[in-house]
Amino acid sequence: DTGVSQNPRHKITKRGQNVTFRCDPISEHNRLYWYRQTLGQGPEFLTYFQNEAQLEKSRLLSDRFSAERPKGSFSTLEIQRTEQGDSAMYLCASTRQGNSTNEKLFFGSGTQLSVL
Amino acid sequence: GENVEQHPSTLSVQEGDSAVIKCTYSDSASNYFPWYKQELGKRPQLIIDIRSNVGEKKDQRIAVTLNKTAKHFSLHITETQPEDSAVYFCAASINFSGGYNKLIFGAGTRLAVHP
């Protein structure tokens, strides 16, 4: 499968613990996004990377959340001191920088986080 | 603010009937409107998209229409089949001066196609 890869697929943690998720985008894609999806809702934008630079961060993202893309390839999303409200599906998506500002966005299968 | 409204939230049709899902967006500068299909437990999959320089696009049984003046766009599925059953999300782009964009998604429509 040469699509966007995310791991783990599922993560169960206790409130107050830290968790880290990983995303491997499609290899030639330099643009990477993190979204969060709760049950019955559409994906909600969290943050955006162009190569290794984090260019956009949602105001909804608390300071407990941090994302990195150190070499412009894979990305990690860390949540510190998890809360039950953090329970959601965390989706990664990638696209290439083409001739248009808007290129097709491809999603990974997500990491389902459950905070007990 | 940035907002995409989608309706209906659920839609039930008989196999062979047509299904229509409608979305409205708030940012008049949005110029890209994709539709995603998400089956239970799977990733959102892009099924069709439309850019603001056209009013309609078709791909086999799927079509999308765009009315930029009214800021709404719709997904049309004809001759529905049970495998069309899924949650469908519309999205609109928010563009930034740096030449990149982000997508704002609607809340989704759960489509059920009954044999």
Coordinates of C-alpha atoms in Angstrom, one line a residue:
Chain A
D1 CA 0.0 0.0 0.0
T2 CA 1.6 3.2 -1.1
G3 CA -1.0 5.5 0.4
V4 CA -0.8 7.6 3.6
S5 CA 0.2 5.3 6.5
Q6 CA -0.7 6.0 10.2
N7 CA 0.2 4.1 13.3
P8 CA -0.9 2.9 15.7
R9 CA -4.4 2.2 14.4
H10 CA -5.8 2.2 17.9
K11 CA -4.6 3.7 21.1
I12 CA -6.1 3.3 24.5
T13 CA -4.7 5.4 27.3
K14 CA -5.5 6.6 30.8
R15 CA -6.3 10.3 31.4
G16 CA -3.1 12.3 32.1
Q17 CA -0.8 10.1 30.0
N18 CA 1.1 11.3 26.9
V19 CA 0.5 9.8 23.5
T20 CA 2.3 10.1 20.2
F21 CA 1.0 9.2 16.7
R22 CA 2.9 8.8 13.5
C23 CA 2.0 9.6 9.9
D24 CA 4.0 8.6 6.8
P25 CA 2.6 10.5 3.8
I26 CA 2.8 9.5 0.2
S27 CA 6.4 9.8 -0.7
E28 CA 6.4 12.7 -3.1
H29 CA 3.9 14.7 -1.1
N30 CA 5.4 17.8 0.6
R31 CA 2.2 19.0 2.2
L32 CA 0.9 17.2 5.3
Y33 CA -2.2 17.9 7.4
W34 CA -3.5 16.6 10.7
Y35 CA -7.3 16.5 11.2
R36 CA -9.4 15.2 14.1
Q37 CA -12.8 13.5 13.6
T38 CA -15.3 12.7 16.3
L39 CA -18.3 10.5 15.9
G40 CA -20.9 11.9 13.6
Q41 CA -18.8 14.9 12.6
G42 CA -16.6 15.8 9.7
P43 CA -12.8 16.0 9.9
E44 CA -11.7 19.1 11.8
F45 CA -8.4 20.8 10.8
L46 CA -5.6 20.8 13.4
T47 CA -2.4 21.8 11.7
Y48 CA -0.5 22.0 8.4
F49 CA 3.1 21.4 7.3
Q50 CA 4.8 22.4 4.1
N51 CA 7.9 20.3 4.0
E52 CA 9.3 20.6 7.5
A53 CA 7.7 24.0 8.3
Q54 CA 4.5 24.1 10.4
L55 CA 2.6 26.9 8.6
E56 CA -0.8 26.8 10.1
K57 CA -2.2 25.7 13.5
S58 CA -5.9 25.7 14.5
R59 CA -6.9 28.0 17.3
L60 CA -8.7 25.0 18.7
L61 CA -5.4 23.2 19.3
S62 CA -4.5 23.6 22.9
D63 CA -0.9 23.8 24.1
R64 CA -1.0 20.2 25.1
F65 CA -0.9 19.3 21.4
S66 CA 2.4 19.5 19.4
A67 CA 3.2 18.3 15.9
E68 CA 6.5 17.9 14.2
R69 CA 7.8 17.0 10.7
P70 CA 11.6 17.1 11.3
K71 CA 12.8 16.0 7.9
G72 CA 9.9 17.0 5.8
S73 CA 8.8 13.3 5.5
F74 CA 7.0 11.6 8.3
S75 CA 5.2 13.6 11.0
T76 CA 4.3 13.0 14.6
L77 CA 1.4 14.4 16.7
E78 CA 1.9 14.3 20.5
I79 CA -0.8 14.9 23.0
Q80 CA 0.4 15.6 26.6
R81 CA -1.7 15.1 29.7
T82 CA -4.6 13.5 27.7
E83 CA -8.1 14.3 28.7
Q84 CA -11.3 12.3 27.9
G85 CA -12.3 15.0 25.5
D86 CA -9.3 14.2 23.3
S87 CA -10.9 10.8 22.4
A88 CA -11.3 10.9 18.6
M89 CA -10.0 9.7 15.3
Y90 CA -6.8 11.5 14.4
L91 CA -6.4 11.6 10.6
C92 CA -3.4 12.5 8.6
A93 CA -3.6 13.6 5.0
S94 CA -1.1 14.6 2.4
T95 CA -0.9 16.2 -1.0
R96 CA 1.7 17.4 -3.4
Q97 CA 2.5 21.0 -4.3
G98 CA 1.4 21.3 -7.9
N99 CA 0.3 24.0 -10.3
S100 CA -2.8 24.7 -8.3
T101 CA -3.2 25.8 -4.7
N102 CA -5.7 23.1 -4.3
E103 CA -4.4 19.6 -5.0
K104 CA -6.2 16.4 -4.2
L105 CA -5.9 15.5 -0.5
F106 CA -5.3 11.8 0.4
F107 CA -6.2 10.6 3.9
G108 CA -4.6 7.9 6.0
S109 CA -6.8 5.3 7.9
G110 CA -6.3 7.3 11.1
T111 CA -5.4 6.6 14.7
Q112 CA -8.4 6.0 17.0
L113 CA -7.6 7.4 20.5
S114 CA -9.6 6.4 23.5
V115 CA -8.9 8.2 26.8
L116 CA -10.2 6.4 29.8
Chain B
G1 CA -16.1 32.5 10.2
E2 CA -15.1 29.4 8.2
N3 CA -18.1 27.2 8.0
V4 CA -19.6 24.5 5.8
E5 CA -23.1 23.3 6.4
Q6 CA -24.3 20.0 5.0
H7 CA -27.8 18.5 4.8
P8 CA -29.5 16.2 5.2
S9 CA -27.6 14.4 8.0
T10 CA -29.2 11.1 7.0
L11 CA -30.7 10.0 3.7
S12 CA -32.4 6.7 2.9
V13 CA -33.2 5.7 -0.6
Q14 CA -34.3 2.6 -2.5
E15 CA -31.8 1.0 -4.9
G16 CA -32.0 2.6 -8.3
D17 CA -33.2 5.9 -7.0
S18 CA -31.2 9.2 -7.0
A19 CA -29.6 10.8 -4.0
V20 CA -28.8 14.5 -3.5
I21 CA -26.7 16.0 -0.8
K22 CA -26.4 19.8 -0.4
C23 CA -23.7 22.0 1.1
T24 CA -23.3 25.7 1.7
Y25 CA -20.1 27.5 2.5
S26 CA -19.3 30.9 4.1
D27 CA -16.0 32.0 2.6
S28 CA -16.6 33.6 -0.8
A29 CA -13.0 33.1 -1.7
S30 CA -13.3 29.3 -1.6
N31 CA -12.5 27.9 -5.0
Y32 CA -12.2 24.1 -4.5
F33 CA -14.9 21.8 -3.4
P34 CA -14.2 18.0 -3.0
W35 CA -16.5 15.3 -1.9
Y36 CA -15.3 12.4 0.3
K37 CA -16.9 9.0 0.9
Q38 CA -16.2 7.3 4.2
E39 CA -17.2 3.7 4.9
L40 CA -17.4 2.4 8.5
G41 CA -13.9 2.2 10.0
K42 CA -12.2 3.3 6.8
R43 CA -10.4 6.4 5.6
P44 CA -12.2 9.2 3.8
Q45 CA -11.9 8.6 0.0
L46 CA -12.1 11.4 -2.5
I47 CA -14.8 10.6 -5.0
I48 CA -15.2 13.8 -7.0
D49 CA -14.1 17.4 -6.8
I50 CA -15.0 20.7 -8.6
R51 CA -13.1 23.9 -9.0
S52 CA -14.8 27.3 -9.1
N53 CA -14.2 27.9 -12.8
V54 CA -16.9 25.2 -13.7
G55 CA -20.5 24.8 -12.7
E56 CA -20.9 21.1 -13.1
K57 CA -18.8 17.9 -13.3
K58 CA -19.8 14.3 -13.9
D59 CA -18.1 11.0 -13.4
Q60 CA -20.3 8.1 -14.3
R61 CA -23.1 8.0 -11.8
I62 CA -21.8 10.9 -9.7
A63 CA -22.1 14.6 -10.5
V64 CA -21.4 17.7 -8.6
T65 CA -22.9 21.2 -9.2
L66 CA -21.6 24.5 -8.0
N67 CA -23.4 27.8 -7.6
K68 CA -20.8 30.4 -6.5
T69 CA -23.2 33.2 -6.3
A70 CA -25.3 31.4 -3.8
K71 CA -22.3 29.7 -2.2
H72 CA -23.7 26.2 -2.4
F73 CA -22.8 23.0 -4.1
S74 CA -24.4 19.6 -4.4
L75 CA -23.6 15.9 -4.9
H76 CA -25.9 13.9 -7.1
I77 CA -25.7 10.1 -7.2
T78 CA -27.9 8.4 -9.8
E79 CA -29.0 4.7 -10.0
T80 CA -27.9 4.2 -6.4
Q81 CA -26.5 0.8 -5.4
P82 CA -26.2 -0.8 -1.9
E83 CA -22.4 -0.3 -2.1
D84 CA -23.0 3.5 -2.2
S85 CA -24.1 3.2 1.4
A86 CA -21.6 5.3 3.4
V87 CA -21.1 8.7 5.0
Y88 CA -20.4 11.5 2.5
F89 CA -18.6 14.7 3.4
C90 CA -18.4 17.9 1.4
A91 CA -15.6 20.3 1.9
A92 CA -14.6 23.8 0.8
S93 CA -11.1 25.2 0.6
I94 CA -9.8 28.1 2.6
N95 CA -6.8 29.6 0.8
F96 CA -3.8 31.3 2.3
S97 CA -1.5 33.9 0.8
G98 CA 1.4 31.4 1.0
G99 CA -0.1 29.4 -1.8
Y100 CA -1.6 26.6 0.3
N101 CA -5.0 25.8 1.5
K102 CA -6.9 23.8 4.1
L103 CA -10.3 22.1 3.8
I104 CA -13.3 22.8 6.0
F105 CA -15.6 19.8 6.1
G106 CA -19.3 19.5 6.5
A107 CA -20.7 17.3 9.3
G108 CA -21.5 14.5 6.8
T109 CA -24.5 12.7 5.4
R110 CA -25.2 9.1 6.2
L111 CA -26.6 7.5 3.0
A112 CA -28.4 4.2 3.2
V113 CA -29.4 2.4 0.0
H114 CA -31.9 -0.3 0.5
P115 CA -32.1 -3.2 -1.9

